[in-house]
């Protein structure tokens, strides 16, 4: 709940900042030059940053899930190999003990 409230406050601050800075700015990317409202630059940059953070969070979660799936498999393989070494070969019994 705290993260949601903090996110809403940050979003509100970014929106107010963007609206107060609505003048035109010149954007130059390689050979393209455009005059764009600063509000679009601010909001676009914020959106791009949020998108990058979302993709990094998804990548981290997937990596942790794959790691957690591989750990039980490796533990089973280790316990199987340790169990096979610990078990001595059985002697055949002929019933005469």
mmCIF file of N, CA, C and O in Angstrom:
data_model
loop_
_atom_site.group_PDB
_atom_site.id
_atom_site.type_symbol
_atom_site.label_atom_id
_atom_site.label_comp_id
_atom_site.label_asym_id
_atom_site.label_seq_id
_atom_site.Cartn_x
_atom_site.Cartn_y
_atom_site.Cartn_z
ATOM 1 N N UNK A 1 0.823 -1.189 0.000
ATOM 2 C CA UNK A 1 0.000 0.000 0.000
ATOM 3 C C UNK A 1 0.871 1.258 0.000
ATOM 4 O O UNK A 1 0.529 2.240 -0.646
ATOM 5 N N UNK A 2 1.975 1.182 0.741
ATOM 6 C CA UNK A 2 2.891 2.321 0.821
ATOM 7 C C UNK A 2 3.491 2.632 -0.546
ATOM 8 O O UNK A 2 3.601 3.796 -0.934
ATOM 9 N N UNK A 3 3.842 1.591 -1.284
ATOM 10 C CA UNK A 3 4.431 1.777 -2.614
ATOM 11 C C UNK A 3 3.419 2.412 -3.559
ATOM 12 O O UNK A 3 3.764 3.281 -4.356
ATOM 13 N N UNK A 4 2.163 2.015 -3.456
ATOM 14 C CA UNK A 4 1.117 2.591 -4.301
ATOM 15 C C UNK A 4 0.948 4.086 -4.021
ATOM 16 O O UNK A 4 0.886 4.898 -4.950
ATOM 17 N N UNK A 5 0.898 4.452 -2.751
ATOM 18 C CA UNK A 5 0.743 5.860 -2.383
ATOM 19 C C UNK A 5 1.961 6.657 -2.841
ATOM 20 O O UNK A 5 1.831 7.756 -3.392
ATOM 21 N N UNK A 6 3.151 6.109 -2.642
ATOM 22 C CA UNK A 6 4.373 6.786 -3.077
ATOM 23 C C UNK A 6 4.403 6.952 -4.597
ATOM 24 O O UNK A 6 4.786 8.004 -5.102
ATOM 25 N N UNK A 7 3.957 5.958 -5.322
ATOM 26 C CA UNK A 7 3.901 6.032 -6.785
ATOM 27 C C UNK A 7 2.916 7.104 -7.246
ATOM 28 O O UNK A 7 3.197 7.845 -8.192
ATOM 29 N N UNK A 8 1.783 7.183 -6.597
ATOM 30 C CA UNK A 8 0.792 8.198 -6.956
ATOM 31 C C UNK A 8 1.310 9.607 -6.677
ATOM 32 O O UNK A 8 1.104 10.522 -7.491
ATOM 33 N N UNK A 9 2.000 9.785 -5.569
ATOM 34 C CA UNK A 9 2.571 11.098 -5.245
ATOM 35 C C UNK A 9 3.628 11.486 -6.280
ATOM 36 O O UNK A 9 3.646 12.621 -6.770
ATOM 37 N N UNK A 10 4.508 10.544 -6.629
ATOM 38 C CA UNK A 10 5.536 10.820 -7.642
ATOM 39 C C UNK A 10 4.903 11.139 -8.996
ATOM 40 O O UNK A 10 5.350 12.060 -9.691
ATOM 41 N N UNK A 11 3.872 10.403 -9.367
ATOM 42 C CA UNK A 11 3.183 10.658 -10.633
ATOM 43 C C UNK A 11 2.548 12.040 -10.646
ATOM 44 O O UNK A 11 2.610 12.757 -11.654
ATOM 45 N N UNK A 12 1.954 12.419 -9.538
ATOM 46 C CA UNK A 12 1.346 13.744 -9.439
ATOM 47 C C UNK A 12 2.394 14.846 -9.557
ATOM 48 O O UNK A 12 2.199 15.830 -10.277
ATOM 49 N N UNK A 13 3.539 14.673 -8.879
ATOM 50 C CA UNK A 13 4.611 15.666 -8.957
ATOM 51 C C UNK A 13 5.158 15.788 -10.380
ATOM 52 O O UNK A 13 5.421 16.889 -10.853
ATOM 53 N N UNK A 14 5.320 14.669 -11.047
ATOM 54 C CA UNK A 14 5.824 14.686 -12.435
ATOM 55 C C UNK A 14 4.816 15.369 -13.350
ATOM 56 O O UNK A 14 5.190 16.181 -14.210
ATOM 57 N N UNK A 15 3.526 15.098 -13.155
ATOM 58 C CA UNK A 15 2.492 15.725 -13.990
ATOM 59 C C UNK A 15 2.454 17.237 -13.768
ATOM 60 O O UNK A 15 2.365 18.003 -14.739
ATOM 61 N N UNK A 16 2.546 17.677 -12.526
ATOM 62 C CA UNK A 16 2.537 19.112 -12.238
ATOM 63 C C UNK A 16 3.773 19.773 -12.846
ATOM 64 O O UNK A 16 3.683 20.845 -13.467
ATOM 65 N N UNK A 17 4.922 19.148 -12.689
ATOM 66 C CA UNK A 17 6.159 19.690 -13.255
ATOM 67 C C UNK A 17 6.057 19.787 -14.781
ATOM 68 O O UNK A 17 6.467 20.779 -15.376
ATOM 69 N N UNK A 18 5.515 18.761 -15.400
ATOM 70 C CA UNK A 18 5.398 18.745 -16.861
ATOM 71 C C UNK A 18 4.443 19.827 -17.353
ATOM 72 O O UNK A 18 4.713 20.500 -18.351
ATOM 73 N N UNK A 19 3.333 20.009 -16.663
ATOM 74 C CA UNK A 19 2.353 21.013 -17.086
ATOM 75 C C UNK A 19 2.907 22.421 -16.927
ATOM 76 O O UNK A 19 2.672 23.296 -17.765
ATOM 77 N N UNK A 20 3.677 22.654 -15.858
ATOM 78 C CA UNK A 20 4.246 23.982 -15.642
ATOM 79 C C UNK A 20 5.344 24.312 -16.651
ATOM 80 O O UNK A 20 5.673 25.469 -16.842
ATOM 81 N N UNK A 21 5.926 23.310 -17.265
ATOM 82 C CA UNK A 21 6.980 23.505 -18.264
ATOM 83 C C UNK A 21 6.468 23.068 -19.630
ATOM 84 O O UNK A 21 6.920 22.077 -20.193
ATOM 85 N N UNK A 22 5.544 23.839 -20.171
ATOM 86 C CA UNK A 22 4.890 23.455 -21.412
ATOM 87 C C UNK A 22 5.448 24.175 -22.630
ATOM 88 O O UNK A 22 4.893 24.075 -23.712
ATOM 89 N N UNK A 23 6.554 24.888 -22.493
ATOM 90 C CA UNK A 23 7.122 25.621 -23.623
ATOM 91 C C UNK A 23 7.708 24.702 -24.682
ATOM 92 O O UNK A 23 7.905 23.505 -24.468
ATOM 93 N N UNK A 24 7.985 25.256 -25.837
ATOM 94 C CA UNK A 24 8.578 24.484 -26.937
ATOM 95 C C UNK A 24 10.097 24.381 -26.745
ATOM 96 O O UNK A 24 10.745 25.348 -26.336
ATOM 97 N N UNK A 25 10.625 23.216 -27.040
ATOM 98 C CA UNK A 25 12.071 23.002 -27.026
ATOM 99 C C UNK A 25 12.459 22.336 -28.340
ATOM 100 O O UNK A 25 11.660 21.663 -28.982
ATOM 101 N N UNK A 26 13.704 22.528 -28.728
ATOM 102 C CA UNK A 26 14.201 21.919 -29.957
ATOM 103 C C UNK A 26 14.926 20.626 -29.598
ATOM 104 O O UNK A 26 15.852 20.619 -28.800
ATOM 105 N N UNK A 27 14.464 19.552 -30.198
ATOM 106 C CA UNK A 27 15.063 18.237 -29.978
ATOM 107 C C UNK A 27 15.852 17.880 -31.233
ATOM 108 O O UNK A 27 15.332 17.962 -32.352
ATOM 109 N N UNK A 28 17.091 17.484 -31.055
ATOM 110 C CA UNK A 28 17.917 17.086 -32.188
ATOM 111 C C UNK A 28 18.444 15.679 -31.944
ATOM 112 O O UNK A 28 19.116 15.423 -30.946
ATOM 113 N N UNK A 29 18.108 14.772 -32.839
ATOM 114 C CA UNK A 29 18.572 13.395 -32.776
ATOM 115 C C UNK A 29 19.174 13.053 -34.125
ATOM 116 O O UNK A 29 18.458 12.967 -35.133
ATOM 117 N N UNK A 30 20.479 12.888 -34.138
ATOM 118 C CA UNK A 30 21.245 12.671 -35.363
ATOM 119 C C UNK A 30 20.986 13.799 -36.354
ATOM 120 O O UNK A 30 21.384 14.916 -36.118
ATOM 121 N N UNK A 31 20.299 13.542 -37.446
ATOM 122 C CA UNK A 31 20.060 14.570 -38.456
ATOM 123 C C UNK A 31 18.635 15.137 -38.392
ATOM 124 O O UNK A 31 18.286 16.004 -39.154
ATOM 125 N N UNK A 32 17.813 14.665 -37.442
ATOM 126 C CA UNK A 32 16.428 15.122 -37.323
ATOM 127 C C UNK A 32 16.346 16.200 -36.246
ATOM 128 O O UNK A 32 16.830 16.015 -35.135
ATOM 129 N N UNK A 33 15.730 17.326 -36.582
ATOM 130 C CA UNK A 33 15.524 18.409 -35.623
ATOM 131 C C UNK A 33 14.038 18.743 -35.574
ATOM 132 O O UNK A 33 13.420 18.965 -36.609
ATOM 133 N N UNK A 34 13.468 18.743 -34.370
ATOM 134 C CA UNK A 34 12.039 19.014 -34.202
ATOM 135 C C UNK A 34 11.821 19.978 -33.040
ATOM 136 O O UNK A 34 12.542 19.945 -32.051
ATOM 137 N N UNK A 35 10.788 20.774 -33.127
ATOM 138 C CA UNK A 35 10.319 21.587 -32.009
ATOM 139 C C UNK A 35 9.151 20.845 -31.363
ATOM 140 O O UNK A 35 8.142 20.563 -32.017
ATOM 141 N N UNK A 36 9.326 20.512 -30.096
ATOM 142 C CA UNK A 36 8.338 19.713 -29.385
ATOM 143 C C UNK A 36 8.005 20.406 -28.055
ATOM 144 O O UNK A 36 8.885 21.006 -27.440
ATOM 145 N N UNK A 37 6.772 20.265 -27.580
ATOM 146 C CA UNK A 37 6.464 20.797 -26.250
ATOM 147 C C UNK A 37 7.268 20.048 -25.172
ATOM 148 O O UNK A 37 7.410 18.828 -25.228
ATOM 149 N N UNK A 38 7.776 20.795 -24.216
ATOM 150 C CA UNK A 38 8.588 20.198 -23.156
ATOM 151 C C UNK A 38 7.797 19.192 -22.339
ATOM 152 O O UNK A 38 8.344 18.209 -21.850
ATOM 153 N N UNK A 39 6.489 19.393 -22.231
ATOM 154 C CA UNK A 39 5.654 18.459 -21.487
ATOM 155 C C UNK A 39 5.736 17.059 -22.095
ATOM 156 O O UNK A 39 5.788 16.063 -21.378
ATOM 157 N N UNK A 40 5.793 16.974 -23.422
ATOM 158 C CA UNK A 40 5.907 15.666 -24.071
ATOM 159 C C UNK A 40 7.267 15.030 -23.815
ATOM 160 O O UNK A 40 7.374 13.810 -23.641
ATOM 161 N N UNK A 41 8.302 15.836 -23.785
ATOM 162 C CA UNK A 41 9.635 15.321 -23.512
ATOM 163 C C UNK A 41 9.712 14.767 -22.093
ATOM 164 O O UNK A 41 10.233 13.671 -21.857
ATOM 165 N N UNK A 42 9.157 15.510 -21.133
ATOM 166 C CA UNK A 42 9.184 15.075 -19.738
ATOM 167 C C UNK A 42 8.370 13.799 -19.552
ATOM 168 O O UNK A 42 8.846 12.818 -18.964
ATOM 169 N N UNK A 43 7.160 13.800 -20.056
ATOM 170 C CA UNK A 43 6.304 12.614 -19.899
ATOM 171 C C UNK A 43 6.851 11.414 -20.670
ATOM 172 O O UNK A 43 6.796 10.275 -20.195
ATOM 173 N N UNK A 44 7.403 11.651 -21.855
ATOM 174 C CA UNK A 44 7.991 10.561 -22.626
ATOM 175 C C UNK A 44 9.199 9.963 -21.936
ATOM 176 O O UNK A 44 9.383 8.737 -21.907
ATOM 177 N N UNK A 45 10.032 10.819 -21.355
ATOM 178 C CA UNK A 45 11.207 10.327 -20.632
ATOM 179 C C UNK A 45 10.801 9.541 -19.389
ATOM 180 O O UNK A 45 11.394 8.501 -19.072
ATOM 181 N N UNK A 46 9.786 10.018 -18.699
ATOM 182 C CA UNK A 46 9.285 9.307 -17.524
ATOM 183 C C UNK A 46 8.730 7.952 -17.912
ATOM 184 O O UNK A 46 9.008 6.942 -17.262
ATOM 185 N N UNK A 47 7.956 7.918 -18.986
ATOM 186 C CA UNK A 47 7.390 6.658 -19.464
ATOM 187 C C UNK A 47 8.496 5.687 -19.890
ATOM 188 O O UNK A 47 8.440 4.498 -19.573
ATOM 189 N N UNK A 48 9.504 6.191 -20.589
ATOM 190 C CA UNK A 48 10.611 5.329 -21.030
ATOM 191 C C UNK A 48 11.369 4.767 -19.824
ATOM 192 O O UNK A 48 11.733 3.584 -19.808
ATOM 193 N N UNK A 49 11.591 5.586 -18.811
ATOM 194 C CA UNK A 49 12.265 5.111 -17.604
ATOM 195 C C UNK A 49 11.454 4.054 -16.881
ATOM 196 O O UNK A 49 11.997 3.049 -16.406
ATOM 197 N N UNK A 50 10.145 4.263 -16.788
ATOM 198 C CA UNK A 50 9.278 3.276 -16.145
ATOM 199 C C UNK A 50 9.260 1.977 -16.930
ATOM 200 O O UNK A 50 9.265 0.879 -16.347
ATOM 201 N N UNK A 51 9.271 2.067 -18.248
ATOM 202 C CA UNK A 51 9.278 0.872 -19.091
ATOM 203 C C UNK A 51 10.576 0.081 -18.921
ATOM 204 O O UNK A 51 10.559 -1.153 -18.803
ATOM 205 N N UNK A 52 11.691 0.774 -18.862
ATOM 206 C CA UNK A 52 12.978 0.101 -18.648
ATOM 207 C C UNK A 52 12.993 -0.591 -17.290
ATOM 208 O O UNK A 52 13.420 -1.739 -17.164
ATOM 209 N N UNK A 53 12.498 0.088 -16.260
ATOM 210 C CA UNK A 53 12.458 -0.517 -14.923
ATOM 211 C C UNK A 53 11.533 -1.731 -14.899
ATOM 212 O O UNK A 53 11.845 -2.738 -14.247
ATOM 213 N N UNK A 54 10.412 -1.666 -15.603
ATOM 214 C CA UNK A 54 9.495 -2.799 -15.670
ATOM 215 C C UNK A 54 10.164 -3.994 -16.349
ATOM 216 O O UNK A 54 10.078 -5.132 -15.865
ATOM 217 N N UNK A 55 10.848 -3.756 -17.452
ATOM 218 C CA UNK A 55 11.519 -4.846 -18.164
ATOM 219 C C UNK A 55 12.629 -5.450 -17.318
ATOM 220 O O UNK A 55 12.810 -6.678 -17.295
ATOM 221 N N UNK A 56 13.373 -4.623 -16.598
ATOM 222 C CA UNK A 56 14.419 -5.146 -15.708
ATOM 223 C C UNK A 56 13.826 -5.962 -14.563
ATOM 224 O O UNK A 56 14.376 -7.006 -14.186
ATOM 225 N N UNK A 57 12.696 -5.530 -14.028
ATOM 226 C CA UNK A 57 12.041 -6.277 -12.953
ATOM 227 C C UNK A 57 11.527 -7.622 -13.453
ATOM 228 O O UNK A 57 11.664 -8.646 -12.773
ATOM 229 N N UNK A 58 10.953 -7.640 -14.655
ATOM 230 C CA UNK A 58 10.468 -8.897 -15.234
ATOM 231 C C UNK A 58 11.635 -9.841 -15.485
ATOM 232 O O UNK A 58 11.565 -11.041 -15.176
ATOM 233 N N UNK A 59 12.736 -9.318 -16.013
ATOM 234 C CA UNK A 59 13.919 -10.149 -16.278
ATOM 235 C C UNK A 59 14.464 -10.734 -14.976
ATOM 236 O O UNK A 59 14.825 -11.902 -14.918
ATOM 237 N N UNK A 60 14.497 -9.931 -13.919
ATOM 238 C CA UNK A 60 14.997 -10.400 -12.622
ATOM 239 C C UNK A 60 14.099 -11.505 -12.070
ATOM 240 O O UNK A 60 14.580 -12.519 -11.558
ATOM 241 N N UNK A 61 12.779 -11.324 -12.155
ATOM 242 C CA UNK A 61 11.848 -12.332 -11.664
ATOM 243 C C UNK A 61 11.991 -13.653 -12.431
ATOM 244 O O UNK A 61 11.997 -14.726 -11.831
ATOM 245 N N UNK A 62 12.104 -13.561 -13.748
ATOM 246 C CA UNK A 62 12.271 -14.777 -14.546
ATOM 247 C C UNK A 62 13.567 -15.494 -14.205
ATOM 248 O O UNK A 62 13.612 -16.716 -14.100
ATOM 249 N N UNK A 63 14.643 -14.721 -14.014
ATOM 250 C CA UNK A 63 15.931 -15.313 -13.665
ATOM 251 C C UNK A 63 15.857 -16.002 -12.303
ATOM 252 O O UNK A 63 16.369 -17.114 -12.131
ATOM 253 N N UNK A 64 15.176 -15.387 -11.325
ATOM 254 C CA UNK A 64 15.037 -15.995 -10.005
ATOM 255 C C UNK A 64 14.177 -17.248 -10.058
ATOM 256 O O UNK A 64 14.462 -18.233 -9.378
ATOM 257 N N UNK A 65 13.122 -17.234 -10.879
ATOM 258 C CA UNK A 65 12.277 -18.426 -11.004
ATOM 259 C C UNK A 65 13.039 -19.569 -11.640
ATOM 260 O O UNK A 65 12.927 -20.720 -11.213
ATOM 261 N N UNK A 66 13.827 -19.272 -12.677
ATOM 262 C CA UNK A 66 14.613 -20.324 -13.317
ATOM 263 C C UNK A 66 15.663 -20.875 -12.358
ATOM 264 O O UNK A 66 15.912 -22.071 -12.325
ATOM 265 N N UNK A 67 16.270 -19.990 -11.578
ATOM 266 C CA UNK A 67 17.281 -20.427 -10.612
ATOM 267 C C UNK A 67 16.648 -21.303 -9.538
ATOM 268 O O UNK A 67 17.209 -22.320 -9.151
ATOM 269 N N UNK A 68 15.450 -20.936 -9.064
ATOM 270 C CA UNK A 68 14.786 -21.728 -8.021
ATOM 271 C C UNK A 68 14.318 -23.076 -8.568
ATOM 272 O O UNK A 68 14.257 -24.048 -7.833
ATOM 273 N N UNK A 69 14.001 -23.141 -9.862
ATOM 274 C CA UNK A 69 13.621 -24.430 -10.449
ATOM 275 C C UNK A 69 14.829 -25.334 -10.635
ATOM 276 O O UNK A 69 14.727 -26.544 -10.537
ATOM 277 N N UNK A 70 15.991 -24.744 -10.920
ATOM 278 C CA UNK A 70 17.185 -25.536 -11.152
ATOM 279 C C UNK A 70 17.801 -26.044 -9.852
ATOM 280 O O UNK A 70 18.406 -27.102 -9.828
ATOM 281 N N UNK A 71 17.630 -25.337 -8.762
ATOM 282 C CA UNK A 71 18.228 -25.739 -7.498
ATOM 283 C C UNK A 71 17.686 -27.081 -7.001
ATOM 284 O O UNK A 71 18.462 -27.940 -6.613
ATOM 285 N N UNK A 72 16.359 -27.316 -6.996
ATOM 286 C CA UNK A 72 15.889 -28.638 -6.554
ATOM 287 C C UNK A 72 16.386 -29.758 -7.458
ATOM 288 O O UNK A 72 16.692 -30.842 -6.984
ATOM 289 N N UNK A 73 16.490 -29.496 -8.758
ATOM 290 C CA UNK A 73 16.986 -30.527 -9.675
ATOM 291 C C UNK A 73 18.437 -30.863 -9.349
ATOM 292 O O UNK A 73 18.820 -32.020 -9.270
ATOM 293 N N UNK A 74 19.265 -29.819 -9.121
ATOM 294 C CA UNK A 74 20.664 -30.047 -8.776
ATOM 295 C C UNK A 74 20.778 -30.740 -7.425
ATOM 296 O O UNK A 74 21.617 -31.606 -7.248
ATOM 297 N N UNK A 75 19.919 -30.382 -6.466
ATOM 298 C CA UNK A 75 19.963 -31.015 -5.157
ATOM 299 C C UNK A 75 19.564 -32.474 -5.257
ATOM 300 O O UNK A 75 20.137 -33.336 -4.598
ATOM 301 N N UNK A 76 18.583 -32.773 -6.104
ATOM 302 C CA UNK A 76 18.175 -34.169 -6.300
ATOM 303 C C UNK A 76 19.303 -34.964 -6.945
ATOM 304 O O UNK A 76 19.567 -36.097 -6.561
ATOM 305 N N UNK A 77 19.975 -34.377 -7.925
ATOM 306 C CA UNK A 77 21.082 -35.065 -8.574
ATOM 307 C C UNK A 77 22.226 -35.299 -7.593
ATOM 308 O O UNK A 77 22.835 -36.357 -7.582
ATOM 309 N N UNK A 78 22.513 -34.321 -6.754
ATOM 310 C CA UNK A 78 23.572 -34.478 -5.762
ATOM 311 C C UNK A 78 23.201 -35.535 -4.736
ATOM 312 O O UNK A 78 24.026 -36.354 -4.351
ATOM 313 N N UNK A 79 21.948 -35.526 -4.276
ATOM 314 C CA UNK A 79 21.533 -36.511 -3.273
ATOM 315 C C UNK A 79 21.477 -37.907 -3.885
ATOM 316 O O UNK A 79 21.775 -38.893 -3.219
ATOM 317 N N UNK A 80 21.109 -38.029 -5.159
ATOM 318 C CA UNK A 80 21.104 -39.326 -5.821
ATOM 319 C C UNK A 80 22.512 -39.875 -5.934
ATOM 320 O O UNK A 80 22.762 -41.041 -5.649
ATOM 321 N N UNK A 81 23.461 -39.041 -6.336
ATOM 322 C CA UNK A 81 24.838 -39.514 -6.471
ATOM 323 C C UNK A 81 25.430 -39.817 -5.103
ATOM 324 O O UNK A 81 26.174 -40.780 -4.943
ATOM 325 N N UNK A 82 25.099 -39.047 -4.094
ATOM 326 C CA UNK A 82 25.591 -39.316 -2.741
ATOM 327 C C UNK A 82 24.929 -40.571 -2.193
ATOM 328 O O UNK A 82 25.561 -41.372 -1.509
ATOM 329 N N UNK A 83 23.664 -40.769 -2.498
ATOM 330 C CA UNK A 83 22.946 -41.950 -2.032
ATOM 331 C C UNK A 83 23.461 -43.221 -2.689
ATOM 332 O O UNK A 83 23.549 -44.269 -2.064
ATOM 333 N N UNK A 84 23.836 -43.142 -3.943
ATOM 334 C CA UNK A 84 24.365 -44.308 -4.630
ATOM 335 C C UNK A 84 25.726 -44.686 -4.082
ATOM 336 O O UNK A 84 26.066 -45.856 -4.000
ATOM 337 N N UNK A 85 26.515 -43.712 -3.671
ATOM 338 C CA UNK A 85 27.825 -43.998 -3.107
ATOM 339 C C UNK A 85 27.693 -44.553 -1.697
ATOM 340 O O UNK A 85 28.502 -45.363 -1.262
ATOM 341 N N UNK A 86 26.672 -44.127 -0.962
ATOM 342 C CA UNK A 86 26.510 -44.556 0.422
ATOM 343 C C UNK A 86 25.955 -45.970 0.507
ATOM 344 O O UNK A 86 26.197 -46.669 1.480
ATOM 345 N N UNK A 87 25.217 -46.418 -0.488
ATOM 346 C CA UNK A 87 24.617 -47.748 -0.456
ATOM 347 C C UNK A 87 25.665 -48.764 -0.874
ATOM 348 O O UNK A 87 26.249 -48.686 -1.945
ATOM 349 N N UNK A 88 25.902 -49.731 0.000
ATOM 350 C CA UNK A 88 26.852 -50.770 -0.357
ATOM 351 C C UNK A 88 26.125 -51.825 -1.181
ATOM 352 O O UNK A 88 24.934 -52.019 -1.051
ATOM 353 N N UNK A 89 26.864 -52.511 -2.029
ATOM 354 C CA UNK A 89 26.210 -53.536 -2.849
ATOM 355 C C UNK A 89 25.644 -54.626 -1.958
ATOM 356 O O UNK A 89 26.254 -55.024 -0.962
ATOM 357 N N UNK A 90 24.470 -55.085 -2.298
ATOM 358 C CA UNK A 90 23.804 -56.107 -1.508
ATOM 359 C C UNK A 90 24.410 -57.468 -1.804
ATOM 360 O O UNK A 90 24.713 -57.807 -2.943
ATOM 361 N N UNK A 91 24.570 -58.222 -0.758
ATOM 362 C CA UNK A 91 25.080 -59.590 -0.927
ATOM 363 C C UNK A 91 23.897 -60.491 -1.216
ATOM 364 O O UNK A 91 22.860 -60.389 -0.589
ATOM 365 N N UNK A 92 24.069 -61.360 -2.163
ATOM 366 C CA UNK A 92 22.966 -62.291 -2.420
ATOM 367 C C UNK A 92 22.770 -63.214 -1.230
ATOM 368 O O UNK A 92 23.735 -63.686 -0.614
ATOM 369 N N UNK A 93 21.549 -63.418 -0.890
ATOM 370 C CA UNK A 93 21.265 -64.317 0.240
ATOM 371 C C UNK A 93 20.769 -65.635 -0.324
ATOM 372 O O UNK A 93 19.962 -65.686 -1.247
ATOM 373 N N UNK A 94 21.262 -66.696 0.280
ATOM 374 C CA UNK A 94 20.839 -68.014 -0.178
ATOM 375 C C UNK A 94 19.938 -68.675 0.855
ATOM 376 O O UNK A 94 19.598 -69.825 0.742
ATOM 377 N N UNK A 95 19.578 -67.953 1.884
ATOM 378 C CA UNK A 95 18.644 -68.463 2.865
ATOM 379 C C UNK A 95 19.335 -69.181 4.008
ATOM 380 O O UNK A 95 18.714 -69.573 4.961
ATOM 381 N N UNK A 96 20.621 -69.366 3.935
ATOM 382 C CA UNK A 96 21.328 -70.090 4.994
ATOM 383 C C UNK A 96 22.128 -69.102 5.819
ATOM 384 O O UNK A 96 23.289 -68.877 5.589
ATOM 385 N N UNK A 97 21.500 -68.552 6.808
ATOM 386 C CA UNK A 97 22.201 -67.605 7.668
ATOM 387 C C UNK A 97 22.539 -68.189 8.961
ATOM 388 O O UNK A 97 22.013 -68.984 9.560
#
